[in-house]
CSV table of C-alpha atoms in Angstrom, one decimal:
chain,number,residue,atom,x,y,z
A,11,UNK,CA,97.8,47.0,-142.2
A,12,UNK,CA,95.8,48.9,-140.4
A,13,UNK,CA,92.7,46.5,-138.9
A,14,UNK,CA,88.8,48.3,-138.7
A,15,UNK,CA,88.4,47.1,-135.1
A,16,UNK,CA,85.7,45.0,-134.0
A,17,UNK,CA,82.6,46.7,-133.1
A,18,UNK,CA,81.0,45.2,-130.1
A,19,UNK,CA,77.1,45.0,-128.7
A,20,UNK,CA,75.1,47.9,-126.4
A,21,UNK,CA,76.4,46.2,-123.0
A,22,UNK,CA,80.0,46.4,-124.2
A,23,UNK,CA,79.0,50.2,-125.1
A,24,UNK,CA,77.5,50.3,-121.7
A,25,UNK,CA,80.6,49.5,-120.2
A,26,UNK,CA,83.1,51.5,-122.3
A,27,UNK,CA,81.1,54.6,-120.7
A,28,UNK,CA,81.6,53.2,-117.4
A,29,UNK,CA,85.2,52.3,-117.5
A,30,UNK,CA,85.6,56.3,-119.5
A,31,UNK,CA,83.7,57.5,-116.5
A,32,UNK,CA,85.9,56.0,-113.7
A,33,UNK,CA,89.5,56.5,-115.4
A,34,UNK,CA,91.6,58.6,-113.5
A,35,UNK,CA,94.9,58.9,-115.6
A,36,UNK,CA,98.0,56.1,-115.6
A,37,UNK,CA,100.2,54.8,-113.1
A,38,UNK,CA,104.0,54.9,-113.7
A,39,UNK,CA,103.7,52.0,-115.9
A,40,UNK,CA,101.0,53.6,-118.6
A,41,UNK,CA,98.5,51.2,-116.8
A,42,UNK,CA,95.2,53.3,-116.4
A,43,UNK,CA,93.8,53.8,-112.8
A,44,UNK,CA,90.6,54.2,-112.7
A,45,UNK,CA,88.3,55.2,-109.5
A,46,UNK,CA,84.9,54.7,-107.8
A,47,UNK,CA,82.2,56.9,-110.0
A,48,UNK,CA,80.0,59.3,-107.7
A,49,UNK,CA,79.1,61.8,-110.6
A,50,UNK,CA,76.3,61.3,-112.9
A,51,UNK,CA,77.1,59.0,-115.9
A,52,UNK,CA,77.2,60.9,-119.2
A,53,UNK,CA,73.6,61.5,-122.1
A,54,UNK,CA,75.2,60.7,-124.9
A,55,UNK,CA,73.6,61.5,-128.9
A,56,UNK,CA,73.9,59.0,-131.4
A,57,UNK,CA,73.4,58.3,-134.7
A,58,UNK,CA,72.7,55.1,-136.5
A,59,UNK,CA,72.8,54.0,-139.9
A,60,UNK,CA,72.0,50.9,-142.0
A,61,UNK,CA,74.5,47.9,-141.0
A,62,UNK,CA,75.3,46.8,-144.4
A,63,UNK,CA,75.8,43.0,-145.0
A,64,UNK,CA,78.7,42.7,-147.3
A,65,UNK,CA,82.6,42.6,-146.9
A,66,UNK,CA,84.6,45.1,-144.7
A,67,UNK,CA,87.6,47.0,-147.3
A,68,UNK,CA,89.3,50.0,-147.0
A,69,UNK,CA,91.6,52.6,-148.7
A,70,UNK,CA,94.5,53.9,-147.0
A,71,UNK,CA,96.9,57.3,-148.3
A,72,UNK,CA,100.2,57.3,-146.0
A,73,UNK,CA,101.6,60.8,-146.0
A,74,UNK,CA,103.8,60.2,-149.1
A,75,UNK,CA,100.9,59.9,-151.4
A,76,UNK,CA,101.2,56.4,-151.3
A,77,UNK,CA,98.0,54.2,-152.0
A,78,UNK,CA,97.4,50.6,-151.1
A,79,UNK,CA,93.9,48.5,-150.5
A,80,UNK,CA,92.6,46.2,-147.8
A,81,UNK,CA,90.3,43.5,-146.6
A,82,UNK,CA,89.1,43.1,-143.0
A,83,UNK,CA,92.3,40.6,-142.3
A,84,UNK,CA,95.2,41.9,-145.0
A,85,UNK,CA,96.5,44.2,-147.5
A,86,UNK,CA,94.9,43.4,-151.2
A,87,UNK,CA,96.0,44.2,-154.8
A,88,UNK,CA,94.1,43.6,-157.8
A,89,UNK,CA,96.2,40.8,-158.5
A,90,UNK,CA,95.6,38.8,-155.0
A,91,UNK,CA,92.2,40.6,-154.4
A,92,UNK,CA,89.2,39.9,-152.5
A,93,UNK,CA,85.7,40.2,-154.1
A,94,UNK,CA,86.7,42.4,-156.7
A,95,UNK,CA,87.2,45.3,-154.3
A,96,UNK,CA,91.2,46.4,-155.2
A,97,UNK,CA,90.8,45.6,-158.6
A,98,UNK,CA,87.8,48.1,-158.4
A,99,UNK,CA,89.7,50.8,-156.5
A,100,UNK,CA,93.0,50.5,-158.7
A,101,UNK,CA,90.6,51.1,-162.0
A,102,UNK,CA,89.0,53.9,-160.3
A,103,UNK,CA,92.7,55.1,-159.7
A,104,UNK,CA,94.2,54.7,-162.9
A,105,UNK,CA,91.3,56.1,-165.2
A,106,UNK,CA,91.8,59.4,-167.2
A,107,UNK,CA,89.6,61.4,-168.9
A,108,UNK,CA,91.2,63.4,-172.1
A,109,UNK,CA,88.8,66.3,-171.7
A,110,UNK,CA,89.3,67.1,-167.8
A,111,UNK,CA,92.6,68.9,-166.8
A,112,UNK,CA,93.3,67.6,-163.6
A,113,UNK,CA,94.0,63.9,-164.8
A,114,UNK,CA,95.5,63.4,-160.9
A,115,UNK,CA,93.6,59.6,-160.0
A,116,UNK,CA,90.2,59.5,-158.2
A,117,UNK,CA,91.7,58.1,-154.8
A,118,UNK,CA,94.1,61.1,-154.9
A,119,UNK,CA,91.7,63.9,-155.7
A,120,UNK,CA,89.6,62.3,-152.8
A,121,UNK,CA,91.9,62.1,-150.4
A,122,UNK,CA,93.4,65.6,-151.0
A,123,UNK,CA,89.6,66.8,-150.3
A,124,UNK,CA,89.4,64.6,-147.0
A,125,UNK,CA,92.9,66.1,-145.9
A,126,UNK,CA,91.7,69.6,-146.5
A,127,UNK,CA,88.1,69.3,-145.2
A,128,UNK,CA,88.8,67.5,-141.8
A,129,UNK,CA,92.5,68.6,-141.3
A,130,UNK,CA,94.1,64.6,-141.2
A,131,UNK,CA,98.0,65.3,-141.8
A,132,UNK,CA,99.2,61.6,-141.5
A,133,UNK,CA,98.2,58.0,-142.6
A,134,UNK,CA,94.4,58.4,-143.4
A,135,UNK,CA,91.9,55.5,-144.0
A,136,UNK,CA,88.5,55.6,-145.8
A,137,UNK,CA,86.4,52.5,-144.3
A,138,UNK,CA,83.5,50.8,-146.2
A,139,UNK,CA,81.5,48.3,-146.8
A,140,UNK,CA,81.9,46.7,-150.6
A,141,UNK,CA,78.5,45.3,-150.5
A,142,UNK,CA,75.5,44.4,-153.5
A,143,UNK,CA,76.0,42.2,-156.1
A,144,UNK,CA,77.1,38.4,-155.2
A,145,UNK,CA,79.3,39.5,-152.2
A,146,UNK,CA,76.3,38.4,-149.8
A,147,UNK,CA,72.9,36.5,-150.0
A,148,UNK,CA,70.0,36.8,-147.9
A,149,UNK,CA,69.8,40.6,-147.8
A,150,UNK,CA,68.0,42.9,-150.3
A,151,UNK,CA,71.3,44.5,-151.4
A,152,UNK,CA,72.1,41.5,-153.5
A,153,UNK,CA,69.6,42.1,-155.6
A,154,UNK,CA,71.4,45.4,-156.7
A,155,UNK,CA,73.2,44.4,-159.7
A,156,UNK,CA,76.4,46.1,-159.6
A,157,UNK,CA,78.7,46.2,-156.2
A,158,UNK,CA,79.3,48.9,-154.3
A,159,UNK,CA,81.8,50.6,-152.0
A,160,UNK,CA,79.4,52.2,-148.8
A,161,UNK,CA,81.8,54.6,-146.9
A,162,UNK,CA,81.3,54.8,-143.2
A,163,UNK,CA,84.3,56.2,-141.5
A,164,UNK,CA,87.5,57.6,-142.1
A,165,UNK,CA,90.3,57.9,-139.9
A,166,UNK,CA,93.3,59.0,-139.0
A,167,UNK,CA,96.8,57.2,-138.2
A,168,UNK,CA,100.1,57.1,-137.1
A,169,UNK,CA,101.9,53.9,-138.3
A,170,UNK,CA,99.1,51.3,-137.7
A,171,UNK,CA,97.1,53.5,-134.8
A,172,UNK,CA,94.5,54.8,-135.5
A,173,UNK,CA,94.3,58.3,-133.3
A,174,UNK,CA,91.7,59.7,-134.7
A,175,UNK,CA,87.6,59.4,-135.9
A,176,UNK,CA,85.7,62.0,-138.2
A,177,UNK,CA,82.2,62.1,-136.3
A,178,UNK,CA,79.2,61.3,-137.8
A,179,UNK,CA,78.3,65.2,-137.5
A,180,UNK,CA,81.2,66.0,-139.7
A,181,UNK,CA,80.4,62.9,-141.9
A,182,UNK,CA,77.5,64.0,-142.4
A,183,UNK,CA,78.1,66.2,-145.3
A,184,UNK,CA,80.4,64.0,-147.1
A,185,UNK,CA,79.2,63.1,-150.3
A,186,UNK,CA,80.8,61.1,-153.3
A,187,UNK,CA,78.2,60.1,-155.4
A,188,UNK,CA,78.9,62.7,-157.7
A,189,UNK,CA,82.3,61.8,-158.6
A,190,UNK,CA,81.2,57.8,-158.5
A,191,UNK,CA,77.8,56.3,-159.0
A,192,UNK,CA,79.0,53.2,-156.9
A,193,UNK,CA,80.8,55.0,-154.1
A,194,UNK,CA,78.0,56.3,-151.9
A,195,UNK,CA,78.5,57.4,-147.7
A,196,UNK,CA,76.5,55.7,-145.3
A,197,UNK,CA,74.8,59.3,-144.2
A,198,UNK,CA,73.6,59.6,-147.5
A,199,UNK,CA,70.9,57.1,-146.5
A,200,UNK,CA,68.4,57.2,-144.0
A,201,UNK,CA,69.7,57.4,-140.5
A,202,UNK,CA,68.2,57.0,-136.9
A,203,UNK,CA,68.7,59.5,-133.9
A,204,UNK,CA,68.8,58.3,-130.4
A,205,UNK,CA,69.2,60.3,-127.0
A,206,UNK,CA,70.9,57.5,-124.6
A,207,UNK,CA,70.8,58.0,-120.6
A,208,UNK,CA,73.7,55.8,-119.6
A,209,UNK,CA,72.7,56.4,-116.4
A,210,UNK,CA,69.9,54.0,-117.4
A,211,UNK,CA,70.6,52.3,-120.7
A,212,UNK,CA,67.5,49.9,-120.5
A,213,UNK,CA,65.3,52.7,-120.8
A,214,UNK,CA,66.4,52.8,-124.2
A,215,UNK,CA,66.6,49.0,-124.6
A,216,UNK,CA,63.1,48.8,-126.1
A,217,UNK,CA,63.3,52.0,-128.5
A,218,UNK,CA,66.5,49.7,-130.1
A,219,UNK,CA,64.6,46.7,-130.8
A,220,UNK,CA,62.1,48.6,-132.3
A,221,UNK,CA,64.2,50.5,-134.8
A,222,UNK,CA,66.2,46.8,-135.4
A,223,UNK,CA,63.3,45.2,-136.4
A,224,UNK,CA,61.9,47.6,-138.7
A,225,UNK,CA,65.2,48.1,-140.7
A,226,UNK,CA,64.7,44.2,-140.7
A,227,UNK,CA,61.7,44.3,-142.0
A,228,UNK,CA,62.0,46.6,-144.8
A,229,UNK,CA,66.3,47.8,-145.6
A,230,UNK,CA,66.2,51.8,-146.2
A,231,UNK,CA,69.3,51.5,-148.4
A,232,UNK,CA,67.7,48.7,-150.8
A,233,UNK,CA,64.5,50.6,-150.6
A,234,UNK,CA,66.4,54.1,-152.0
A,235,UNK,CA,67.5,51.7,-155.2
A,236,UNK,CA,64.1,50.6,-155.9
A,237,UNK,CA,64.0,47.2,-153.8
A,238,UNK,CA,62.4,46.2,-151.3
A,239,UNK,CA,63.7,43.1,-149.0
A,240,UNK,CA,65.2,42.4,-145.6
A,241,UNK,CA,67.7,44.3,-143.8
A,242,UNK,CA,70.6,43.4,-141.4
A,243,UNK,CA,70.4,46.1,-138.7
A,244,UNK,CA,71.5,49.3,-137.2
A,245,UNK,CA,75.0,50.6,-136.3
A,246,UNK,CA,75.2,53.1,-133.6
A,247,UNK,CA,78.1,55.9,-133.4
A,248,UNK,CA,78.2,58.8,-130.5
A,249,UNK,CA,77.3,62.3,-132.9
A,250,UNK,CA,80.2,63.9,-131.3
A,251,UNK,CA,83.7,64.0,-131.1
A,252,UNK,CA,84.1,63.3,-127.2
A,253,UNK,CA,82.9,59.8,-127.7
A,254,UNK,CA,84.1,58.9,-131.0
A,255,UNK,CA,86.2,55.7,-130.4
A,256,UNK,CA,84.9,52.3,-131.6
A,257,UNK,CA,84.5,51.0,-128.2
A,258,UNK,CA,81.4,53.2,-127.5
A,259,UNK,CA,79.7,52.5,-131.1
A,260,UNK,CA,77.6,49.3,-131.1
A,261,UNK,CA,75.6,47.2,-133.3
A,262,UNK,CA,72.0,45.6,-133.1
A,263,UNK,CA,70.9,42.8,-135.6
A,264,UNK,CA,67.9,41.3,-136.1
A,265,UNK,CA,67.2,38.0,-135.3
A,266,UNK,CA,67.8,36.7,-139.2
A,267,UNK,CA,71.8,38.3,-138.9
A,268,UNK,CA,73.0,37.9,-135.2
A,269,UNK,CA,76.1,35.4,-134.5
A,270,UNK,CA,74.5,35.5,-130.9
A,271,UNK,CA,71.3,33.9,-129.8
A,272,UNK,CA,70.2,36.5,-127.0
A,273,UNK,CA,66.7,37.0,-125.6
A,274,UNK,CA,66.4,40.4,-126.5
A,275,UNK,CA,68.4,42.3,-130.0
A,276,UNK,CA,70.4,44.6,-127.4
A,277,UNK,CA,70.7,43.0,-124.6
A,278,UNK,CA,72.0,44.9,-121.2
A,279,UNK,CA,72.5,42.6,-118.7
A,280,UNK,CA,74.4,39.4,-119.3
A,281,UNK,CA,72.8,36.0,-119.6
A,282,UNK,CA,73.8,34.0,-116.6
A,283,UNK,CA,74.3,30.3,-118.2
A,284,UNK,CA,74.2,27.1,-116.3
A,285,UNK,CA,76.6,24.8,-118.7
A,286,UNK,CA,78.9,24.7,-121.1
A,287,UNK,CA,76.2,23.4,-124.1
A,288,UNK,CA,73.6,26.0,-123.5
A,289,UNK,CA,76.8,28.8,-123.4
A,290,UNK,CA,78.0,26.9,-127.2
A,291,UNK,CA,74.5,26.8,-128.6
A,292,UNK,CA,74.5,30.5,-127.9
A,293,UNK,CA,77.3,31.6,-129.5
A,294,UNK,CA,78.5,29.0,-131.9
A,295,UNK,CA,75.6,30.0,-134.2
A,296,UNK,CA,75.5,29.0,-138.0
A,297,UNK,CA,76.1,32.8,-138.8
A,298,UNK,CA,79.3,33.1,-136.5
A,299,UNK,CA,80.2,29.7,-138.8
A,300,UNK,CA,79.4,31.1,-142.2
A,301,UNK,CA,81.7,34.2,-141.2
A,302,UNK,CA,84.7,31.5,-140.7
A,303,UNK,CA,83.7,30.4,-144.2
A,304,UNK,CA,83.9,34.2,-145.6
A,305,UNK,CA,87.5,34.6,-143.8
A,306,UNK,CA,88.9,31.4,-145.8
A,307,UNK,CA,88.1,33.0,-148.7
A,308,UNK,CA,89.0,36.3,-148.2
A,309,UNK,CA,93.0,34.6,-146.4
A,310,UNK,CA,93.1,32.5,-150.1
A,311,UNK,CA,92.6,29.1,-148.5
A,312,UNK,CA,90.6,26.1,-149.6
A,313,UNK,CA,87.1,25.5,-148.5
A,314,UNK,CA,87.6,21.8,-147.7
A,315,UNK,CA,89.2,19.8,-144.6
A,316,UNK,CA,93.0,21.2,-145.6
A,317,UNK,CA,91.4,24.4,-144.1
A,318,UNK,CA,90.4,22.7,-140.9
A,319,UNK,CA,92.5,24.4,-138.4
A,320,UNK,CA,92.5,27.8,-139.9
A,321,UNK,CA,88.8,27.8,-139.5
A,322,UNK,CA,88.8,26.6,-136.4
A,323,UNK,CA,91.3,28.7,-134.8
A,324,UNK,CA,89.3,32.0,-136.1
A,325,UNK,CA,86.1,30.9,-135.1
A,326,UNK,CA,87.4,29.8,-131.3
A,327,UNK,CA,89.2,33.5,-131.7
A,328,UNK,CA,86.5,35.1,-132.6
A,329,UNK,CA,84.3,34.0,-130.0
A,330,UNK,CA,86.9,35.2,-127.5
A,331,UNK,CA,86.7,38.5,-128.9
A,332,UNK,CA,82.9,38.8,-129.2
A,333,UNK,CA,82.3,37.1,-126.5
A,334,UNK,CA,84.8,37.4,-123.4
A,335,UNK,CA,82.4,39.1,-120.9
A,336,UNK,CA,79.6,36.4,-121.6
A,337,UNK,CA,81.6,33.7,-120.8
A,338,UNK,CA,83.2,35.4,-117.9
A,339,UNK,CA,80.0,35.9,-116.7
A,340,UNK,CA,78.9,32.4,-117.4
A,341,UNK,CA,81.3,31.3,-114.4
A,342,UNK,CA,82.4,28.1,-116.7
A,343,UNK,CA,86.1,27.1,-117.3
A,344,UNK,CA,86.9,29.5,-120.2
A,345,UNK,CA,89.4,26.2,-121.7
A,346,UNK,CA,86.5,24.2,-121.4
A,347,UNK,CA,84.5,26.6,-123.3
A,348,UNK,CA,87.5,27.2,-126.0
A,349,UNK,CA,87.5,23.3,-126.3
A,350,UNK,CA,83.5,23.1,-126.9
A,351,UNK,CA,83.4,25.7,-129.0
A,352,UNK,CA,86.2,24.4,-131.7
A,353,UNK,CA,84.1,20.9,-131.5
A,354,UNK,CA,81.1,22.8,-132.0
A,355,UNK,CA,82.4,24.7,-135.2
A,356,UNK,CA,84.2,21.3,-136.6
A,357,UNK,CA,81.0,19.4,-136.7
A,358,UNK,CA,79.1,22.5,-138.6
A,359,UNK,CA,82.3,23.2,-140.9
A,360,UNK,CA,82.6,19.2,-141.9
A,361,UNK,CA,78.5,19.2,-141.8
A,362,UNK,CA,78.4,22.3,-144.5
A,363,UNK,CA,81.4,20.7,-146.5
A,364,UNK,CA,79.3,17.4,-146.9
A,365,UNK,CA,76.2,19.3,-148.1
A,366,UNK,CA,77.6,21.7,-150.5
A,367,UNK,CA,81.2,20.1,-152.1
């Protein structure tokens, strides 16, 4: 399995750069030592495209040839699937046509291309989106009949490492509509440019917000179908190489989509909170709750109370992930917190089971 990692808001960006810019190699123990920045922080070029509100899958080629599917969480087969999405791939796969010569299957032919085109030798991973359809509600994509597998990034790996991102520049020219009317690449789309100063990140706080909320307003993707509606929001990647690990690409919702209540949709300086309920009401949010209900289903279990702890333990876990550095800066008791939080999400999860079982 080889996990899409998380990608985090423009403060964590922000300090990703800062942390990159003060590293100063490893001690004898691989730690990293990093020391006190003098030089000018770098101006960085990124590129945004259309967050897509549907369900994270991926393809992965080892070297061998071999071909397996995944979910956010776990490997899938069309058997023990999740939305569809590996019974989808596997047909792709499998189907031949009598009057083409090369009857090798679609995922092969495509990863051959990838292989040759960005020069990936080991484990390589195509990372989408399998959005439209059912898979989501609330967005103008579900109004598009059929699904559809959106591409954003592919990687390469080295057992389950990932050591290397194709940049957006290079991604730029990928296209696969051609070969599949529902297999489409993010930069196919309309995308957004944006020059950021890191030495002063809240100049560009405002120019964000802006961008958010139109893509809000009106979603470019759904609007290239023929439908107009409500988007989710913008995902931002560094254009070039140099920067090209997840930790400095970030994501800006509007206020309809974000699992944080924040003051602002990218928010630079962290919210100092004064107790533990107005820190719970921020970030145990109904969205961060219907996510927990997404991850039962795509792990197999039961939406009832069997599922209890399950939930619980992914929602506390994901808060931790998302939000570490907004507790820590919060000053509270991060057990306290972990305990509030699991309270919080149990009332909303028995709540939603009352109202819709």
């Amino acid at each position: 399995m080889i996990e899409f990692p998380s990608i985090g808001q423009y403060r964590n960006a922000i300090k990703a750069v800062h942390e990159a810019a003060a590293r100063n190699g490893e001690d004898e123990l691989g730690n990293p030592i990093y020391r006190s920045v003098t030089e000018p922080l770098p101006v960085v070029r990124y590129v945004g495209t259309v967050k897509l509100h549907g369900m994270n899958g991926s393809v992965v080629q080892t070297p061998d040839g071999a071909i397996a599917y995944q979910s956010r969480n776990k490997v899938i087969t069309p058997e023990k699937d999740n939305a569809g999405f590996a019974a989808f791939c596997q047909k792709l796969e499998d189907q031949r046509y009598p009057d083409v010569v090369d009857q090798r299957g679609f995922w092969t032919k495509l990863f051959e291309a990838i292989r040759v085109s960005y020069e990936l030798t080991d484990t390589v991973v195509i990372y989408g989106e399998w959005c439209c359809g059912n898979i989501q509600k609330g967005v103008a994509l579900s109004q598009i009949p059929e699904k559809r597998f959106m591409i954003f990034g592919i990687a390469n790996a080295i057992g389950e490492e990932i050591t290397h991102w194709v940049s957006p520049n290079e991604l730029s020219g990928f296209l696969v509509g051609d070969l599949c009317e529902r297999i489409h690449c993010v930069y196919e789309f309309k995308t957004f440019e944006m020059t950021i100063d890191f030495n002063q990140p809240a100049l560009t706080q405002n120019d964000l917000v802006q961008l958010t909320q139109q893509v809000e307003k009106e979603c470019p993707v759904a609007e290239q179908f023929g439908i107009s509606g409500v988007g989710e929001g913008i995902v931002w990647r560094p254009a070039e190489a140099t920067y090209a690990d997840p930790r400095f690409w970030f994501k800006v919702k509007g206020d309809e989509h974000s699992v944080s209540k924040v003051k602002t949709l990218a928010e630079v300086d962290l919210e100092k909170l004064n107790s533990v309920k107005e820190l719970i009401d921020c970030i145990v949010t109904p969205n961060r709750c219907s996510q927990g209900l997404d991850y039962l289903a795509e792990m197999g279990k039961s939406i009832d109370q069997t599922s209890t702890g399950v939930y619980l333990s992914w929602v506390v876990g994901d808060v931790a992930k998302e939000e570490s550095d907004r507790i820590a800066a919060s000053g509270l008791d991060p057990k306290e917190v972990n305990k509030q939080v699991g309270i919080a999400a149990r009332k909303w999860f028995f709540e939603w089971l009352e109202k819709n079982l």
